Amino acid sequence: GVGLAGLNVGAGLSIGLAAIGAGVAVGMAAAAGIGVLTERRDMFGTVLIFVAIGEGIAVYGILFAVLMIFVGK
């Protein structure tokens, strides 16, 4: 019915918008990280953590989509 269609649309939006947000976050963090690494090579681990935190946004989007699909029925 209409409720199931709404769940599917919501799940799709949660993944899509989270992926867009993660892309923006990783792009900004990586650009700043490259600038930092040109001056201080010892900051590689810290830069890598900041880039990975941006990727976590997409994981949350997938998690919410799975929850909506399987718990919402």
PDB file of C-alpha atoms in Angstrom:
ATOM      1  CA  GLY A   1       0.000   0.000   0.000  1.00  0.00           C
ATOM      2  CA  VAL A   2       0.853   3.623   0.373  1.00  0.00           C
ATOM      3  CA  GLY A   3       2.638   3.028   3.679  1.00  0.00           C
ATOM      4  CA  LEU A   4       5.030   0.539   2.115  1.00  0.00           C
ATOM      5  CA  ALA A   5       5.758   2.928  -0.751  1.00  0.00           C
ATOM      6  CA  GLY A   6       6.505   5.662   1.771  1.00  0.00           C
ATOM      7  CA  LEU A   7       8.933   3.355   3.569  1.00  0.00           C
ATOM      8  CA  ASN A   8      10.726   2.578   0.329  1.00  0.00           C
ATOM      9  CA  VAL A   9      10.960   6.232  -0.649  1.00  0.00           C
ATOM     10  CA  GLY A  10      12.209   7.123   2.826  1.00  0.00           C
ATOM     11  CA  ALA A  11      14.816   4.373   2.723  1.00  0.00           C
ATOM     12  CA  GLY A  12      16.014   5.528  -0.679  1.00  0.00           C
ATOM     13  CA  LEU A  13      16.217   9.126   0.461  1.00  0.00           C
ATOM     14  CA  SER A  14      18.125   8.197   3.596  1.00  0.00           C
ATOM     15  CA  ILE A  15      20.772   6.359   1.597  1.00  0.00           C
ATOM     16  CA  GLY A  16      20.958   8.935  -1.190  1.00  0.00           C
ATOM     17  CA  LEU A  17      21.146  12.016   0.988  1.00  0.00           C
ATOM     18  CA  ALA A  18      23.588  10.367   3.380  1.00  0.00           C
ATOM     19  CA  ALA A  19      25.831   9.445   0.447  1.00  0.00           C
ATOM     20  CA  ILE A  20      25.757  13.023  -0.840  1.00  0.00           C
ATOM     21  CA  GLY A  21      26.578  14.342   2.625  1.00  0.00           C
ATOM     22  CA  ALA A  22      29.397  11.839   3.021  1.00  0.00           C
ATOM     23  CA  GLY A  23      30.825  12.824  -0.346  1.00  0.00           C
ATOM     24  CA  VAL A  24      30.839  16.495   0.602  1.00  0.00           C
ATOM     25  CA  ALA A  25      32.364  15.746   4.008  1.00  0.00           C
ATOM     26  CA  VAL A  26      35.093  13.502   2.613  1.00  0.00           C
ATOM     27  CA  GLY A  27      35.870  15.989  -0.143  1.00  0.00           C
ATOM     28  CA  MET A  28      36.325  18.836   2.305  1.00  0.00           C
ATOM     29  CA  ALA A  29      38.284  16.762   4.826  1.00  0.00           C
ATOM     30  CA  ALA A  30      40.553  15.300   2.155  1.00  0.00           C
ATOM     31  CA  ALA A  31      41.278  18.709   0.644  1.00  0.00           C
ATOM     32  CA  ALA A  32      42.165  20.129   4.025  1.00  0.00           C
ATOM     33  CA  GLY A  33      44.122  16.986   4.879  1.00  0.00           C
ATOM     34  CA  ILE A  34      46.255  17.254   1.763  1.00  0.00           C
ATOM     35  CA  GLY A  35      47.072  20.822   2.724  1.00  0.00           C
ATOM     36  CA  VAL A  36      48.117  19.692   6.193  1.00  0.00           C
ATOM     37  CA  LEU A  37      50.172  16.776   4.883  1.00  0.00           C
ATOM     38  CA  THR A  38      52.211  19.018   2.601  1.00  0.00           C
ATOM     39  CA  GLU A  39      53.595  20.720   5.695  1.00  0.00           C
ATOM     40  CA  ARG A  40      53.451  17.994   8.361  1.00  0.00           C
ATOM     41  CA  ARG A  41      53.797  14.396   7.263  1.00  0.00           C
ATOM     42  CA  ASP A  42      53.396  13.139  10.840  1.00  0.00           C
ATOM     43  CA  MET A  43      49.709  14.138  10.859  1.00  0.00           C
ATOM     44  CA  PHE A  44      48.729  11.342   8.434  1.00  0.00           C
ATOM     45  CA  GLY A  45      46.903   9.283  11.055  1.00  0.00           C
ATOM     46  CA  THR A  46      44.853  12.255  12.231  1.00  0.00           C
ATOM     47  CA  VAL A  47      43.908  13.211   8.678  1.00  0.00           C
ATOM     48  CA  LEU A  48      42.901   9.624   7.942  1.00  0.00           C
ATOM     49  CA  ILE A  49      40.624   9.583  10.992  1.00  0.00           C
ATOM     50  CA  PHE A  50      38.888  12.806   9.931  1.00  0.00           C
ATOM     51  CA  VAL A  51      38.274  11.421   6.435  1.00  0.00           C
ATOM     52  CA  ALA A  52      36.921   8.162   7.905  1.00  0.00           C
ATOM     53  CA  ILE A  53      34.526  10.088  10.166  1.00  0.00           C
ATOM     54  CA  GLY A  54      33.007  11.636   7.043  1.00  0.00           C
ATOM     55  CA  GLU A  55      32.446   8.165   5.599  1.00  0.00           C
ATOM     56  CA  GLY A  56      30.550   7.198   8.742  1.00  0.00           C
ATOM     57  CA  ILE A  57      27.680   9.394   7.585  1.00  0.00           C
ATOM     58  CA  ALA A  58      26.951   7.029   4.687  1.00  0.00           C
ATOM     59  CA  VAL A  59      27.035   4.043   7.031  1.00  0.00           C
ATOM     60  CA  TYR A  60      24.392   5.691   9.213  1.00  0.00           C
ATOM     61  CA  GLY A  61      22.221   6.269   6.135  1.00  0.00           C
ATOM     62  CA  ILE A  62      22.419   2.588   5.219  1.00  0.00           C
ATOM     63  CA  LEU A  63      21.651   1.604   8.817  1.00  0.00           C
ATOM     64  CA  PHE A  64      18.544   3.800   8.941  1.00  0.00           C
ATOM     65  CA  ALA A  65      17.360   2.469   5.572  1.00  0.00           C
ATOM     66  CA  VAL A  66      17.706  -1.130   6.726  1.00  0.00           C
ATOM     67  CA  LEU A  67      15.873  -0.317   9.929  1.00  0.00           C
ATOM     68  CA  MET A  68      13.042   1.384   8.043  1.00  0.00           C
ATOM     69  CA  ILE A  69      12.638  -1.519   5.644  1.00  0.00           C
ATOM     70  CA  PHE A  70      12.789  -4.405   8.108  1.00  0.00           C
ATOM     71  CA  VAL A  71      11.284  -2.865  11.255  1.00  0.00           C
ATOM     72  CA  GLY A  72       8.686  -0.687   9.523  1.00  0.00           C
ATOM     73  CA  LYS A  73       6.738  -3.582   8.027  1.00  0.00           C
TER      74      LYS A  73
END
